Amino acid sequence: FNSGASYSSIAPMLAPCYCASMLYDEDAYRCSTLNELAALFCQRATADARKHPRCSVFVAGYSFGCVIAHQMALQMRARGVEASLLLIDFEVTYPPAVDVTRLGGLRLDGRRR
C-alpha cells in the first residue's frame, strides 16, 4: 500500500513481476469498515490479476497496510482465489535484543548468515 517506491530496489530480483498499488481514492474513503475496504481492494486486485492469468497473486502490506492485506487475503481465499500474503513491518519485541539480527539470522537478501 502507498506508492511502494521504497521497495523499488528489489523489483529486479522479483522480475517478472506486475504490481498494483491500492490507493485511497473517493471509493476507498466511502468504505466505513475494514471489510468493505478490503473487498474494494480485492475487486481491484482480482481485475488486475485477470490481465496476467499466468502470474501468481501476492498481497503485501506495510504497517497498517498489513491489517488490510491480511483481510484481503482472507477474502480472496473465501472466493477461491489463491493469494500469498507478505506482511512487512518492524520487529515489535520489547526490550530490544542486545544482538540485533534480521529475521532469525537471515540477511536482507534472505540467505543464512
mmCIF file with all atom_site columns, C-alpha atoms in Angstrom:
data_model
loop_
_atom_site.group_PDB
_atom_site.id
_atom_site.type_symbol
_atom_site.label_atom_id
_atom_site.label_alt_id
_atom_site.label_comp_id
_atom_site.label_asym_id
_atom_site.label_entity_id
_atom_site.label_seq_id
_atom_site.pdbx_PDB_ins_code
_atom_site.Cartn_x
_atom_site.Cartn_y
_atom_site.Cartn_z
_atom_site.occupancy
_atom_site.B_iso_or_equiv
_atom_site.pdbx_formal_charge
_atom_site.auth_seq_id
_atom_site.auth_comp_id
_atom_site.auth_asym_id
_atom_site.auth_atom_id
_atom_site.pdbx_PDB_model_num
ATOM 1   C CA . PHE A 1 1   ? 0.000   0.000   0.000   1.00 0.00 ? 1   PHE A CA 1
ATOM 2   C CA . ASN A 1 2   ? 1.048   3.567   -0.589  1.00 0.00 ? 2   ASN A CA 1
ATOM 3   C CA . SER A 1 3   ? 3.386   4.167   -3.501  1.00 0.00 ? 3   SER A CA 1
ATOM 4   C CA . GLY A 1 4   ? 5.806   1.316   -2.770  1.00 0.00 ? 4   GLY A CA 1
ATOM 5   C CA . ALA A 1 5   ? 8.691   3.438   -4.068  1.00 0.00 ? 5   ALA A CA 1
ATOM 6   C CA . SER A 1 6   ? 10.863  2.484   -1.105  1.00 0.00 ? 6   SER A CA 1
ATOM 7   C CA . TYR A 1 7   ? 10.892  -1.119  -2.339  1.00 0.00 ? 7   TYR A CA 1
ATOM 8   C CA . SER A 1 8   ? 11.733  -0.356  -5.973  1.00 0.00 ? 8   SER A CA 1
ATOM 9   C CA . SER A 1 9   ? 15.314  -1.556  -5.491  1.00 0.00 ? 9   SER A CA 1
ATOM 10  C CA . ILE A 1 10  ? 14.147  -5.161  -5.038  1.00 0.00 ? 10  ILE A CA 1
ATOM 11  C CA . ALA A 1 11  ? 11.998  -5.165  -8.189  1.00 0.00 ? 11  ALA A CA 1
ATOM 12  C CA . PRO A 1 12  ? 14.806  -6.520  -10.440 1.00 0.00 ? 12  PRO A CA 1
ATOM 13  C CA . MET A 1 13  ? 15.148  -9.527  -8.112  1.00 0.00 ? 13  MET A CA 1
ATOM 14  C CA . LEU A 1 14  ? 11.435  -10.309 -8.486  1.00 0.00 ? 14  LEU A CA 1
ATOM 15  C CA . ALA A 1 15  ? 11.185  -9.968  -12.277 1.00 0.00 ? 15  ALA A CA 1
ATOM 16  C CA . PRO A 1 16  ? 8.908   -10.691 -13.972 1.00 0.00 ? 16  PRO A CA 1
ATOM 17  C CA . CYS A 1 17  ? 6.543   -9.082  -11.517 1.00 0.00 ? 17  CYS A CA 1
ATOM 18  C CA . TYR A 1 18  ? 3.476   -6.906  -12.040 1.00 0.00 ? 18  TYR A CA 1
ATOM 19  C CA . CYS A 1 19  ? 2.447   -4.629  -9.184  1.00 0.00 ? 19  CYS A CA 1
ATOM 20  C CA . ALA A 1 20  ? -0.760  -2.819  -8.428  1.00 0.00 ? 20  ALA A CA 1
ATOM 21  C CA . SER A 1 21  ? -0.836  -0.259  -5.647  1.00 0.00 ? 21  SER A CA 1
ATOM 22  C CA . MET A 1 22  ? -4.073  0.118   -3.733  1.00 0.00 ? 22  MET A CA 1
ATOM 23  C CA . LEU A 1 23  ? -4.506  3.846   -3.196  1.00 0.00 ? 23  LEU A CA 1
ATOM 24  C CA . TYR A 1 24  ? -7.098  5.656   -1.130  1.00 0.00 ? 24  TYR A CA 1
ATOM 25  C CA . ASP A 1 25  ? -9.441  7.334   -3.566  1.00 0.00 ? 25  ASP A CA 1
ATOM 26  C CA . GLU A 1 26  ? -13.036 8.539   -3.197  1.00 0.00 ? 26  GLU A CA 1
ATOM 27  C CA . ASP A 1 27  ? -14.411 4.976   -3.268  1.00 0.00 ? 27  ASP A CA 1
ATOM 28  C CA . ALA A 1 28  ? -11.958 3.877   -0.574  1.00 0.00 ? 28  ALA A CA 1
ATOM 29  C CA . TYR A 1 29  ? -12.819 6.820   1.665   1.00 0.00 ? 29  TYR A CA 1
ATOM 30  C CA . ARG A 1 30  ? -16.517 5.898   1.397   1.00 0.00 ? 30  ARG A CA 1
ATOM 31  C CA . CYS A 1 31  ? -15.834 2.498   2.978   1.00 0.00 ? 31  CYS A CA 1
ATOM 32  C CA . SER A 1 32  ? -16.945 2.502   6.605   1.00 0.00 ? 32  SER A CA 1
ATOM 33  C CA . THR A 1 33  ? -15.376 -0.798  7.691   1.00 0.00 ? 33  THR A CA 1
ATOM 34  C CA . LEU A 1 34  ? -12.140 -2.669  7.172   1.00 0.00 ? 34  LEU A CA 1
ATOM 35  C CA . ASN A 1 35  ? -14.051 -5.482  5.459   1.00 0.00 ? 35  ASN A CA 1
ATOM 36  C CA . GLU A 1 36  ? -15.582 -3.048  2.944   1.00 0.00 ? 36  GLU A CA 1
ATOM 37  C CA . LEU A 1 37  ? -12.187 -1.514  2.173   1.00 0.00 ? 37  LEU A CA 1
ATOM 38  C CA . ALA A 1 38  ? -10.585 -4.932  1.762   1.00 0.00 ? 38  ALA A CA 1
ATOM 39  C CA . ALA A 1 39  ? -13.448 -6.035  -0.516  1.00 0.00 ? 39  ALA A CA 1
ATOM 40  C CA . LEU A 1 40  ? -12.967 -2.959  -2.709  1.00 0.00 ? 40  LEU A CA 1
ATOM 41  C CA . PHE A 1 41  ? -9.227  -3.597  -2.962  1.00 0.00 ? 41  PHE A CA 1
ATOM 42  C CA . CYS A 1 42  ? -9.877  -7.314  -3.650  1.00 0.00 ? 42  CYS A CA 1
ATOM 43  C CA . GLN A 1 43  ? -12.090 -6.386  -6.601  1.00 0.00 ? 43  GLN A CA 1
ATOM 44  C CA . ARG A 1 44  ? -9.348  -4.153  -7.983  1.00 0.00 ? 44  ARG A CA 1
ATOM 45  C CA . ALA A 1 45  ? -6.566  -6.680  -7.401  1.00 0.00 ? 45  ALA A CA 1
ATOM 46  C CA . THR A 1 46  ? -8.606  -9.508  -8.934  1.00 0.00 ? 46  THR A CA 1
ATOM 47  C CA . ALA A 1 47  ? -9.396  -7.396  -12.006 1.00 0.00 ? 47  ALA A CA 1
ATOM 48  C CA . ASP A 1 48  ? -5.698  -6.603  -12.380 1.00 0.00 ? 48  ASP A CA 1
ATOM 49  C CA . ALA A 1 49  ? -4.725  -10.263 -11.898 1.00 0.00 ? 49  ALA A CA 1
ATOM 50  C CA . ARG A 1 50  ? -7.039  -11.292 -14.751 1.00 0.00 ? 50  ARG A CA 1
ATOM 51  C CA . LYS A 1 51  ? -4.803  -9.257  -17.089 1.00 0.00 ? 51  LYS A CA 1
ATOM 52  C CA . HIS A 1 52  ? -1.903  -11.592 -16.178 1.00 0.00 ? 52  HIS A CA 1
ATOM 53  C CA . PRO A 1 53  ? -3.554  -15.023 -15.777 1.00 0.00 ? 53  PRO A CA 1
ATOM 54  C CA . ARG A 1 54  ? -0.289  -16.997 -15.618 1.00 0.00 ? 54  ARG A CA 1
ATOM 55  C CA . CYS A 1 55  ? 1.096   -14.914 -12.746 1.00 0.00 ? 55  CYS A CA 1
ATOM 56  C CA . SER A 1 56  ? 0.716   -15.661 -9.046  1.00 0.00 ? 56  SER A CA 1
ATOM 57  C CA . VAL A 1 57  ? -1.083  -13.228 -6.782  1.00 0.00 ? 57  VAL A CA 1
ATOM 58  C CA . PHE A 1 58  ? 0.821   -11.838 -3.802  1.00 0.00 ? 58  PHE A CA 1
ATOM 59  C CA . VAL A 1 59  ? -0.857  -9.446  -1.405  1.00 0.00 ? 59  VAL A CA 1
ATOM 60  C CA . ALA A 1 60  ? 1.558   -7.332  0.626   1.00 0.00 ? 60  ALA A CA 1
ATOM 61  C CA . GLY A 1 61  ? 1.077   -4.733  3.288   1.00 0.00 ? 61  GLY A CA 1
ATOM 62  C CA . TYR A 1 62  ? 3.268   -2.439  5.332   1.00 0.00 ? 62  TYR A CA 1
ATOM 63  C CA . SER A 1 63  ? 2.409   -1.147  8.800   1.00 0.00 ? 63  SER A CA 1
ATOM 64  C CA . PHE A 1 64  ? -1.396  -0.628  8.943   1.00 0.00 ? 64  PHE A CA 1
ATOM 65  C CA . GLY A 1 65  ? -1.487  -1.975  5.399   1.00 0.00 ? 65  GLY A CA 1
ATOM 66  C CA . CYS A 1 66  ? -0.711  -5.372  6.982   1.00 0.00 ? 66  CYS A CA 1
ATOM 67  C CA . VAL A 1 67  ? -4.185  -5.399  8.522   1.00 0.00 ? 67  VAL A CA 1
ATOM 68  C CA . ILE A 1 68  ? -5.792  -4.567  5.178   1.00 0.00 ? 68  ILE A CA 1
ATOM 69  C CA . ALA A 1 69  ? -3.622  -7.059  3.272   1.00 0.00 ? 69  ALA A CA 1
ATOM 70  C CA . HIS A 1 70  ? -4.476  -9.833  5.740   1.00 0.00 ? 70  HIS A CA 1
ATOM 71  C CA . GLN A 1 71  ? -8.196  -9.184  5.326   1.00 0.00 ? 71  GLN A CA 1
ATOM 72  C CA . MET A 1 72  ? -7.761  -9.105  1.534   1.00 0.00 ? 72  MET A CA 1
ATOM 73  C CA . ALA A 1 73  ? -6.020  -12.484 1.594   1.00 0.00 ? 73  ALA A CA 1
ATOM 74  C CA . LEU A 1 74  ? -8.816  -13.960 3.723   1.00 0.00 ? 74  LEU A CA 1
ATOM 75  C CA . GLN A 1 75  ? -11.483 -12.627 1.352   1.00 0.00 ? 75  GLN A CA 1
ATOM 76  C CA . MET A 1 76  ? -9.602  -13.836 -1.723  1.00 0.00 ? 76  MET A CA 1
ATOM 77  C CA . ARG A 1 77  ? -9.262  -17.310 -0.229  1.00 0.00 ? 77  ARG A CA 1
ATOM 78  C CA . ALA A 1 78  ? -13.005 -17.337 0.557   1.00 0.00 ? 78  ALA A CA 1
ATOM 79  C CA . ARG A 1 79  ? -13.652 -16.531 -3.131  1.00 0.00 ? 79  ARG A CA 1
ATOM 80  C CA . GLY A 1 80  ? -11.360 -19.320 -4.308  1.00 0.00 ? 80  GLY A CA 1
ATOM 81  C CA . VAL A 1 81  ? -8.537  -17.007 -5.405  1.00 0.00 ? 81  VAL A CA 1
ATOM 82  C CA . GLU A 1 82  ? -5.132  -18.356 -4.440  1.00 0.00 ? 82  GLU A CA 1
ATOM 83  C CA . ALA A 1 83  ? -3.086  -15.494 -2.997  1.00 0.00 ? 83  ALA A CA 1
ATOM 84  C CA . SER A 1 84  ? 0.132   -15.438 -1.000  1.00 0.00 ? 84  SER A CA 1
ATOM 85  C CA . LEU A 1 85  ? 0.461   -12.942 1.834   1.00 0.00 ? 85  LEU A CA 1
ATOM 86  C CA . LEU A 1 86  ? 3.506   -10.831 2.717   1.00 0.00 ? 86  LEU A CA 1
ATOM 87  C CA . LEU A 1 87  ? 3.435   -8.611  5.800   1.00 0.00 ? 87  LEU A CA 1
ATOM 88  C CA . ILE A 1 88  ? 6.198   -6.025  6.203   1.00 0.00 ? 88  ILE A CA 1
ATOM 89  C CA . ASP A 1 89  ? 6.772   -4.179  9.445   1.00 0.00 ? 89  ASP A CA 1
ATOM 90  C CA . PHE A 1 90  ? 9.329   -3.515  12.134  1.00 0.00 ? 90  PHE A CA 1
ATOM 91  C CA . GLU A 1 91  ? 10.052  -6.032  14.870  1.00 0.00 ? 91  GLU A CA 1
ATOM 92  C CA . VAL A 1 92  ? 7.727   -5.405  17.764  1.00 0.00 ? 92  VAL A CA 1
ATOM 93  C CA . THR A 1 93  ? 9.551   -7.058  20.665  1.00 0.00 ? 93  THR A CA 1
ATOM 94  C CA . TYR A 1 94  ? 10.497  -5.157  23.786  1.00 0.00 ? 94  TYR A CA 1
ATOM 95  C CA . PRO A 1 95  ? 13.051  -4.750  25.168  1.00 0.00 ? 95  PRO A CA 1
ATOM 96  C CA . PRO A 1 96  ? 15.154  -4.991  22.009  1.00 0.00 ? 96  PRO A CA 1
ATOM 97  C CA . ALA A 1 97  ? 17.748  -7.749  21.895  1.00 0.00 ? 97  ALA A CA 1
ATOM 98  C CA . VAL A 1 98  ? 21.390  -6.856  22.519  1.00 0.00 ? 98  VAL A CA 1
ATOM 99  C CA . ASP A 1 99  ? 22.413  -8.548  19.248  1.00 0.00 ? 99  ASP A CA 1
ATOM 100 C CA . VAL A 1 100 ? 20.114  -7.185  16.572  1.00 0.00 ? 100 VAL A CA 1
ATOM 101 C CA . THR A 1 101 ? 19.839  -9.730  13.743  1.00 0.00 ? 101 THR A CA 1
ATOM 102 C CA . ARG A 1 102 ? 17.377  -9.827  10.930  1.00 0.00 ? 102 ARG A CA 1
ATOM 103 C CA . LEU A 1 103 ? 14.501  -12.312 10.965  1.00 0.00 ? 103 LEU A CA 1
ATOM 104 C CA . GLY A 1 104 ? 16.137  -15.123 12.877  1.00 0.00 ? 104 GLY A CA 1
ATOM 105 C CA . GLY A 1 105 ? 19.621  -14.682 11.446  1.00 0.00 ? 105 GLY A CA 1
ATOM 106 C CA . LEU A 1 106 ? 18.674  -14.059 7.823   1.00 0.00 ? 106 LEU A CA 1
ATOM 107 C CA . ARG A 1 107 ? 20.468  -11.387 5.846   1.00 0.00 ? 107 ARG A CA 1
ATOM 108 C CA . LEU A 1 108 ? 18.480  -8.750  3.972   1.00 0.00 ? 108 LEU A CA 1
ATOM 109 C CA . ASP A 1 109 ? 18.684  -10.880 0.811   1.00 0.00 ? 109 ASP A CA 1
ATOM 110 C CA . GLY A 1 110 ? 17.098  -13.839 2.654   1.00 0.00 ? 110 GLY A CA 1
ATOM 111 C CA . ARG A 1 111 ? 20.227  -16.014 2.803   1.00 0.00 ? 111 ARG A CA 1
ATOM 112 C CA . ARG A 1 112 ? 21.508  -17.574 6.006   1.00 0.00 ? 112 ARG A CA 1
ATOM 113 C CA . ARG A 1 113 ? 24.447  -15.869 7.691   1.00 0.00 ? 113 ARG A CA 1
#
